Short mmCIF file of C-alpha atoms in Angstrom, two decimals:
data_model
loop_
_atom_site.label_atom_id
_atom_site.label_comp_id
_atom_site.label_asym_id
_atom_site.label_seq_id
_atom_site.Cartn_x
_atom_site.Cartn_y
_atom_site.Cartn_z
CA MET A 1 30.74 -66.54 -17.15
CA LYS A 2 33.73 -66.05 -14.87
CA GLU A 3 35.92 -65.38 -17.87
CA GLN A 4 33.47 -62.78 -19.23
CA ILE A 5 33.39 -60.95 -15.91
CA THR A 6 37.17 -61.05 -15.72
CA ASN A 7 37.50 -59.65 -19.25
CA ALA A 8 34.98 -56.91 -18.51
CA LEU A 9 36.83 -55.85 -15.39
CA SER A 10 40.15 -56.03 -17.24
CA ASP A 11 38.79 -53.84 -20.05
CA PHE A 12 37.41 -51.35 -17.54
CA PHE A 13 40.61 -50.97 -15.54
CA PHE A 14 43.31 -51.44 -18.20
CA GLU A 15 41.85 -49.70 -21.30
CA TYR A 16 41.90 -46.00 -22.06
CA GLU A 17 39.68 -44.09 -24.47
CA THR A 18 40.84 -40.94 -26.23
CA PRO A 19 38.91 -38.74 -28.69
CA ARG A 20 39.70 -39.16 -32.36
CA GLN A 21 39.15 -36.39 -34.87
CA VAL A 22 37.57 -37.37 -38.20
CA LEU A 23 37.02 -34.76 -40.91
CA VAL A 24 33.89 -35.71 -42.89
CA ARG A 25 33.38 -34.05 -46.26
CA ASN A 26 29.61 -34.36 -46.58
CA ARG A 27 27.48 -31.37 -47.60
CA ARG A 28 24.30 -32.47 -45.83
CA VAL A 29 26.03 -33.11 -42.52
CA GLY A 30 28.06 -29.92 -42.82
CA VAL A 31 24.96 -27.80 -43.45
CA VAL A 32 23.09 -29.44 -40.52
CA CYS A 33 26.06 -28.79 -38.20
CA ARG A 34 26.33 -25.11 -39.18
CA LEU A 35 22.58 -24.51 -38.91
CA ILE A 36 22.52 -25.96 -35.40
CA GLN A 37 25.52 -23.86 -34.40
CA LEU A 38 23.87 -20.73 -35.82
CA GLY A 39 20.71 -21.55 -33.85
CA VAL A 40 22.70 -21.96 -30.64
CA LEU A 41 24.56 -18.71 -31.33
CA GLY A 42 21.26 -16.91 -31.93
CA TYR A 43 19.89 -18.32 -28.65
CA ILE A 44 22.94 -17.13 -26.71
CA ILE A 45 22.97 -13.64 -28.21
CA GLY A 46 19.24 -13.05 -28.63
CA TRP A 47 17.71 -14.81 -25.63
CA VAL A 48 20.44 -15.08 -22.98
CA PHE A 49 22.15 -11.72 -23.48
CA ILE A 50 19.63 -9.37 -25.13
CA TYR A 51 16.25 -10.56 -23.78
CA GLU A 52 17.19 -12.14 -20.44
CA LYS A 53 20.20 -9.85 -19.95
CA GLY A 54 22.34 -12.69 -18.68
CA TYR A 55 25.33 -10.39 -18.34
CA GLN A 56 23.72 -8.51 -15.42
CA SER A 57 23.02 -9.33 -11.79
CA THR A 58 19.55 -8.52 -10.43
CA GLU A 59 18.10 -7.14 -7.20
CA THR A 60 14.61 -6.39 -5.84
CA ALA A 61 13.92 -3.34 -3.70
CA ILE A 62 12.94 -2.68 -0.11
CA SER A 63 9.94 -0.39 -0.36
CA SER A 64 7.70 1.86 1.73
CA VAL A 65 4.47 3.63 0.76
CA PHE A 66 2.74 6.64 2.27
CA THR A 67 -0.69 7.86 1.11
CA LYS A 68 -2.97 10.83 1.76
CA MET A 69 -6.52 11.40 0.51
CA LYS A 70 -7.97 14.87 0.05
CA GLY A 71 -11.46 16.07 -0.78
CA ILE A 72 -14.79 17.05 0.74
CA GLY A 73 -18.01 15.07 0.30
CA TYR A 74 -21.56 16.40 0.69
CA THR A 75 -24.79 14.47 1.32
CA ASN A 76 -28.41 15.45 1.82
CA VAL A 77 -30.45 12.49 3.08
CA SER A 78 -34.08 13.19 4.02
CA GLY A 79 -33.28 16.85 4.45
CA GLU A 80 -30.28 16.19 6.71
CA GLU A 81 -27.21 17.86 5.25
CA ARG A 82 -23.74 16.65 6.09
CA VAL A 83 -20.17 17.32 5.00
CA TRP A 84 -17.66 14.44 4.96
CA ASP A 85 -13.90 15.00 5.20
CA GLU A 86 -10.89 12.65 5.11
CA ALA A 87 -11.34 11.58 8.73
CA ASP A 88 -14.89 10.42 7.92
CA TYR A 89 -14.48 8.48 4.67
CA VAL A 90 -10.95 6.93 4.79
CA PHE A 91 -10.40 3.62 6.67
CA PRO A 92 -7.87 3.38 8.22
CA SER A 93 -6.81 7.01 8.33
CA GLN A 94 -3.07 6.49 8.97
CA GLY A 95 -1.99 6.61 5.32
CA ASP A 96 -1.38 2.89 4.78
CA SER A 97 -0.68 1.26 1.42
CA SER A 98 -4.06 -0.49 1.65
CA PHE A 99 -7.17 1.47 2.61
CA VAL A 100 -10.85 2.02 1.81
CA VAL A 101 -12.57 5.16 0.54
CA MET A 102 -16.26 5.21 1.50
CA THR A 103 -18.59 5.99 -1.41
CA ASN A 104 -21.96 4.76 -0.09
CA TYR A 105 -23.43 3.84 3.28
CA ILE A 106 -26.45 2.73 5.32
CA ILE A 107 -26.82 4.31 8.78
CA THR A 108 -28.85 2.80 11.62
CA ASP A 109 -29.13 5.40 14.38
CA GLY A 110 -29.90 4.99 18.06
CA GLN A 111 -29.38 1.28 18.49
CA LYS A 112 -29.45 -0.08 22.04
CA MET A 113 -29.22 -3.60 23.42
CA GLY A 114 -32.64 -5.16 23.87
CA ARG A 115 -35.39 -7.31 22.36
CA CYS A 116 -37.05 -6.46 19.06
CA PRO A 117 -38.64 -8.22 16.06
CA GLU A 118 -36.44 -9.47 13.25
CA LEU A 119 -36.81 -7.89 9.83
CA HIS A 120 -39.52 -9.30 7.60
CA GLY A 121 -38.10 -12.02 5.42
CA LYS A 122 -35.20 -12.81 7.73
CA LYS A 123 -37.03 -15.25 10.03
CA ASN A 124 -40.79 -15.33 9.53
CA CYS A 125 -43.00 -17.21 11.98
CA SER A 126 -46.62 -18.11 12.79
CA SER A 127 -46.08 -19.37 16.34
CA ASN A 128 -43.46 -19.42 19.09
CA ALA A 129 -42.45 -22.90 18.02
CA ASP A 130 -40.99 -21.44 14.82
CA CYS A 131 -38.63 -19.29 16.88
CA GLU A 132 -37.10 -21.99 19.04
CA GLY A 133 -33.61 -23.30 18.56
CA GLY A 134 -31.37 -20.53 19.80
CA SER A 135 -29.85 -18.31 17.13
CA PHE A 136 -30.45 -17.57 13.47
CA LYS A 137 -27.73 -15.06 12.66
CA ARG A 138 -29.06 -13.27 15.74
CA GLN A 139 -29.97 -14.69 19.16
CA MET A 140 -33.69 -15.62 19.09
CA THR A 141 -35.75 -15.43 22.27
CA GLY A 142 -38.34 -18.03 21.27
CA VAL A 143 -41.15 -15.48 20.86
CA CYS A 144 -43.06 -14.86 17.65
CA VAL A 145 -44.12 -11.20 17.31
CA ASN A 146 -47.68 -11.15 15.94
CA THR A 147 -47.52 -7.62 14.59
CA THR A 148 -44.66 -8.45 12.22
CA ASN A 149 -44.93 -12.27 12.05
CA THR A 150 -41.20 -12.47 12.66
CA CYS A 151 -39.17 -13.91 15.54
CA GLU A 152 -38.08 -11.73 18.40
CA VAL A 153 -34.30 -11.43 18.78
CA LEU A 154 -31.90 -10.24 21.45
CA ALA A 155 -29.75 -7.74 19.60
CA TRP A 156 -28.90 -4.11 19.04
CA CYS A 157 -32.33 -2.65 18.32
CA PRO A 158 -33.73 -1.56 15.99
CA VAL A 159 -32.03 -4.13 13.75
CA GLU A 160 -30.29 -2.93 10.62
CA ASP A 161 -32.29 -2.90 7.39
CA ASP A 162 -29.81 -3.21 4.51
CA HIS A 163 -32.18 -4.66 1.90
CA LYS A 164 -32.12 -1.49 -0.18
CA ILE A 165 -28.73 -0.03 -1.09
CA PRO A 166 -28.89 3.71 -1.93
CA ASP A 167 -28.82 4.21 -5.70
CA PRO A 168 -27.09 6.33 -6.90
CA ALA A 169 -24.34 6.25 -4.29
CA LEU A 170 -24.66 8.92 -1.63
CA LEU A 171 -21.03 10.06 -2.01
CA MET A 172 -20.77 10.40 -5.77
CA SER A 173 -18.62 13.45 -5.08
CA ALA A 174 -15.83 11.00 -4.17
CA GLU A 175 -15.06 10.87 -7.89
CA ASN A 176 -13.18 14.16 -7.47
CA TYR A 177 -11.17 13.15 -4.38
CA THR A 178 -7.41 13.16 -4.90
CA LEU A 179 -4.85 10.62 -3.73
CA PHE A 180 -1.23 11.54 -3.03
CA ILE A 181 1.25 8.62 -3.11
CA LYS A 182 4.78 8.86 -1.79
CA ASN A 183 6.90 5.80 -2.48
CA SER A 184 10.60 5.18 -1.78
CA VAL A 185 12.65 2.15 -2.80
CA THR A 186 16.15 0.98 -1.89
CA PHE A 187 18.30 -1.55 -3.75
CA PRO A 188 20.82 -2.70 -1.11
CA LEU A 189 23.04 -4.67 -3.52
CA PHE A 190 23.65 -1.63 -5.71
CA GLU A 191 23.46 0.92 -2.85
CA VAL A 192 20.85 2.99 -4.68
CA SER A 193 17.76 4.67 -3.21
CA ARG A 194 15.01 6.28 -5.26
CA SER A 195 11.69 8.03 -4.65
CA ASN A 196 8.71 8.56 -6.92
CA LEU A 197 9.34 12.26 -6.34
CA VAL A 198 12.05 12.14 -9.01
CA GLU A 199 14.06 14.97 -10.49
CA GLY A 200 11.75 17.81 -11.51
CA ILE A 201 8.94 16.82 -9.13
CA ASP A 202 9.04 19.63 -6.58
CA GLY A 203 6.46 21.40 -4.44
CA ALA A 204 5.50 23.85 -7.17
CA TYR A 205 4.89 21.04 -9.67
CA ILE A 206 2.89 18.92 -7.20
CA SER A 207 0.64 21.84 -6.28
CA LYS A 208 -0.72 22.05 -9.84
CA CYS A 209 -0.24 18.60 -11.42
CA LEU A 210 -2.71 15.72 -11.78
CA TYR A 211 -1.69 12.27 -13.04
CA ASP A 212 -2.27 11.57 -16.71
CA PRO A 213 -0.75 8.50 -18.46
CA GLU A 214 0.45 10.62 -21.38
CA LYS A 215 0.69 14.24 -20.22
CA ALA A 216 1.84 13.78 -16.60
CA PRO A 217 2.97 10.14 -16.10
CA LEU A 218 5.20 11.01 -13.11
CA CYS A 219 2.75 13.14 -11.14
CA PRO A 220 2.12 11.46 -7.74
CA ILE A 221 -1.39 12.94 -7.32
CA PHE A 222 -4.27 10.88 -8.70
CA ARG A 223 -7.95 11.71 -9.10
CA LEU A 224 -10.10 8.87 -7.74
CA GLY A 225 -12.39 8.96 -10.76
CA ASP A 226 -9.40 8.56 -13.09
CA ILE A 227 -8.08 5.60 -11.06
CA VAL A 228 -11.45 3.87 -11.39
CA LYS A 229 -11.63 4.60 -15.11
CA LEU A 230 -8.08 3.41 -15.83
CA SER A 231 -8.75 0.16 -13.95
CA GLY A 232 -11.70 -0.62 -16.24
CA PHE A 233 -14.56 0.07 -13.81
CA SER A 234 -17.64 2.23 -14.03
CA PHE A 235 -17.56 4.74 -11.17
CA GLU A 236 -21.36 4.72 -10.76
CA THR A 237 -21.40 0.95 -10.19
CA ILE A 238 -18.33 0.59 -7.99
CA ALA A 239 -19.37 3.61 -5.90
CA ARG A 240 -22.75 2.02 -5.18
CA VAL A 241 -21.64 -1.48 -4.09
CA GLY A 242 -17.89 -1.12 -3.62
CA GLY A 243 -14.93 -2.98 -5.08
CA ALA A 244 -11.14 -3.32 -5.02
CA ILE A 245 -8.50 -1.71 -7.24
CA GLY A 246 -4.77 -2.37 -7.37
CA ILE A 247 -2.35 0.47 -8.08
CA VAL A 248 0.95 -1.06 -9.22
CA ILE A 249 4.13 1.02 -9.02
CA ASP A 250 6.74 -0.62 -11.21
CA TRP A 251 10.45 0.09 -10.76
CA THR A 252 12.35 -1.62 -13.59
CA CYS A 253 15.81 -0.06 -13.60
CA ASN A 254 19.08 -0.52 -15.46
CA PHE A 255 21.95 0.84 -13.38
CA ASP A 256 24.43 0.49 -16.24
CA VAL A 257 23.11 3.94 -17.20
CA ASP A 258 22.58 6.98 -14.98
CA VAL A 259 20.29 6.37 -11.99
CA THR A 260 18.13 9.35 -13.00
CA HIS A 261 16.66 7.07 -15.68
CA CYS A 262 15.23 4.88 -12.91
CA LYS A 263 11.64 6.14 -12.68
CA PRO A 264 8.30 4.67 -11.54
CA TYR A 265 5.61 3.46 -13.91
CA TYR A 266 1.99 3.34 -12.69
CA THR A 267 -0.66 0.84 -13.78
CA PHE A 268 -4.18 0.24 -12.48
CA HIS A 269 -6.01 -3.06 -12.21
CA GLY A 270 -9.53 -4.00 -11.17
CA LEU A 271 -9.14 -6.67 -8.49
CA TYR A 272 -12.73 -7.28 -7.40
CA GLY A 273 -16.20 -6.04 -8.29
CA LYS A 274 -16.26 -6.00 -12.09
CA SER A 275 -19.07 -3.89 -13.45
CA ASP A 276 -20.00 -6.10 -16.41
CA GLU A 277 -23.18 -8.16 -16.68
CA LYS A 278 -21.55 -11.43 -15.62
CA ASP A 279 -20.64 -10.01 -12.22
CA ARG A 280 -24.23 -9.13 -11.42
CA ALA A 281 -25.15 -12.81 -11.29
CA LYS A 282 -22.59 -13.60 -8.60
CA ALA A 283 -23.67 -14.41 -5.04
CA SER A 284 -21.64 -11.56 -3.57
CA VAL A 285 -20.72 -8.42 -5.45
CA GLY A 286 -18.82 -5.38 -4.25
CA TYR A 287 -17.01 -4.58 -1.03
CA ASN A 288 -18.50 -3.50 2.30
CA PHE A 289 -17.96 -3.63 6.04
CA ARG A 290 -19.57 -2.28 9.21
CA PHE A 291 -18.35 -0.14 12.06
CA ALA A 292 -20.11 1.48 15.02
CA LYS A 293 -19.81 4.69 17.02
CA TYR A 294 -20.75 4.18 20.68
CA TYR A 295 -22.11 6.76 23.07
CA LEU A 296 -24.21 7.17 26.26
CA GLU A 297 -27.69 8.69 26.28
CA ASP A 298 -29.46 8.99 29.63
CA LYS A 299 -26.91 6.51 31.00
CA ILE A 300 -27.94 3.96 28.36
CA ALA A 301 -25.26 2.58 26.03
CA LYS A 302 -26.21 3.23 22.44
CA ARG A 303 -24.49 3.13 19.08
CA THR A 304 -24.77 4.33 15.51
CA LEU A 305 -24.14 1.46 13.09
CA ILE A 306 -22.75 2.33 9.66
CA LYS A 307 -22.55 -0.15 6.81
CA VAL A 308 -19.84 1.18 4.50
CA PHE A 309 -19.63 0.51 0.77
CA GLY A 310 -16.32 1.68 -0.59
CA ILE A 311 -13.41 1.36 -2.96
CA ARG A 312 -10.51 -0.60 -1.52
CA LEU A 313 -7.18 0.62 -2.91
CA ASP A 314 -4.16 -1.69 -2.67
CA ILE A 315 -0.86 -0.07 -3.64
CA ILE A 316 1.56 -2.74 -4.83
CA VAL A 317 5.24 -2.05 -5.52
CA GLN A 318 7.10 -4.18 -8.07
CA SER A 319 10.82 -3.75 -8.57
CA LEU A 320 13.71 -5.24 -10.48
CA ALA A 321 17.09 -3.59 -10.93
CA ARG A 322 19.96 -4.82 -13.09
CA LYS A 323 23.65 -4.04 -13.39
CA PHE A 324 26.62 -5.56 -15.24
CA ASP A 325 28.42 -8.31 -13.33
CA ILE A 326 31.32 -10.40 -14.62
CA ILE A 327 30.24 -13.57 -12.82
CA PRO A 328 26.84 -14.03 -14.52
CA THR A 329 28.46 -12.95 -17.80
CA LEU A 330 31.07 -15.73 -17.65
CA THR A 331 28.42 -18.21 -16.51
CA ALA A 332 26.21 -17.36 -19.49
CA ILE A 333 29.12 -17.63 -21.91
CA GLY A 334 30.26 -20.96 -20.45
CA SER A 335 26.80 -22.49 -20.63
CA GLY A 336 26.44 -21.24 -24.22
CA VAL A 337 29.74 -22.81 -25.26
CA GLY A 338 28.59 -26.08 -23.73
CA ILE A 339 25.38 -26.00 -25.76
CA PHE A 340 27.45 -25.91 -28.96
CA GLY A 341 28.14 -29.59 -28.28
CA VAL A 342 24.56 -30.32 -29.35
CA ALA A 343 25.62 -29.85 -32.98
CA THR A 344 28.31 -32.55 -32.63
CA VAL A 345 25.89 -35.01 -31.02
CA VAL A 346 23.25 -34.53 -33.74
CA CYS A 347 25.76 -34.84 -36.57
CA ASP A 348 27.26 -38.01 -35.03
CA LEU A 349 23.81 -39.56 -34.87
CA VAL A 350 23.24 -38.73 -38.55
CA LEU A 351 26.63 -40.11 -39.56
CA LEU A 352 26.53 -43.32 -37.52
CA TYR A 353 22.88 -44.32 -37.85
CA LEU A 354 21.16 -42.60 -40.79
CA LEU A 355 23.54 -42.25 -43.76
CA PRO A 356 23.96 -45.18 -46.21
CA LYS A 357 27.71 -45.35 -45.53
CA ARG A 358 27.26 -45.45 -41.74
CA GLU A 359 29.47 -48.55 -41.34
CA PHE A 360 32.27 -46.80 -43.18
CA TYR A 361 31.95 -43.78 -40.86
CA LYS A 362 31.88 -46.03 -37.80
CA ASN A 363 35.16 -47.61 -38.83
CA MET A 364 36.66 -44.19 -39.38
CA LYS A 365 35.40 -42.75 -36.10
CA PHE A 366 36.18 -45.66 -33.76
CA LYS A 367 39.54 -47.42 -33.81
CA TYR A 368 40.51 -50.30 -31.53
CA THR A 369 44.20 -50.64 -30.71
CA ASP A 370 46.36 -53.00 -28.70
CA THR A 371 49.44 -51.55 -27.05
CA GLN A 372 51.54 -54.63 -28.01
CA THR A 373 50.70 -54.66 -31.72
CA GLN A 374 49.87 -51.00 -32.47
CA ASP A 375 51.30 -49.55 -35.60
CA ARG A 376 53.79 -46.75 -35.14
CA ASP A 377 52.08 -44.79 -37.91
CA SER A 378 48.74 -44.63 -36.01
CA GLU A 379 49.97 -42.93 -32.85
CA ALA A 380 47.99 -40.16 -31.14
CA GLY A 381 47.77 -36.79 -32.87
CA SER A 382 47.02 -38.11 -36.39
CA THR A 383 44.03 -36.66 -38.23
CA GLU A 384 42.11 -38.75 -40.76
CA THR A 385 39.82 -37.48 -43.46
CA ALA A 386 36.76 -39.40 -44.54
CA THR A 387 35.37 -38.36 -47.92
CA TYR A 388 32.03 -39.47 -49.18
CA THR A 389 30.20 -37.66 -51.93
CA LYS A 390 26.68 -38.50 -52.89
#
């Protein structure tokens, strides 16, 4: 055992391996080698350079978005006429990249803090004992109101009745509202800044254009009804119960050409509130929220509660810019050259383990020499040819 360990250590420290070139004339192995090399070459050219553009460096943009809604809505509920402008139906009104456009609502006027019966079906009762236990969505007082057979609650009274959502939506005129989007992007690595108001988009053009995917793909003014349609929704349904839509502004730019070719591309996606039959069976459909307007009447604090159903618009900016860079180019070439070694490994496996003459090829490929008895004719630099024809 000691001798084996000594020999192993001696071989490790005092032997040197050097590659030996063997030329094998075998059609099958030659064809396999060339096919693998062609495959690797196709991968480098087709995938790395053409598809993945491995010769370019990449950068994502720093982006900002400004929005402005325009349009007038009109409602006539129970003979009460009202006009709605941007300050009434846009939440928030500061022009953020994410906002809600109100399309339907339920108003509860004249609420004041006090005690009143709960709505029928919310918490029914037959005696005061059924109303004990504190709160049930609202703070119960422990009293059963005989006239309604519901529990009395401490709340803003009268309580909101949102069982019946107006159908059709009260603000169907929102379909003709327009949305103006101003988006700017900056690519710090390439020192390039762009805006969606590209060359040719001036004040005169904006005053008369309306976005169309084919006729006016660069117009920054969008009709709300068109946004809903392009996202795959039905305006009648989403206006009634609300929903969410994503507007994606895509900046995919190649700065190896003129920067004027870097232009935005708009797409629209339904994010929540699908109008198909499957969505109707869900526990919660649409998008809504509540807000209140407070005021004093005869020194009593009161409020008007509004439950808003609306279309939430999320403007999402995607960006990717590319430009030629020598470093990723050399990296891609170097990795591709390294992959060519796969052909040698596969062909060696075929030669040494699969072909009938594998022992012959092993003897030709590997040669063991001893520095004290080596033949002068077998010194480094010789090339041997192994020929086997089947």
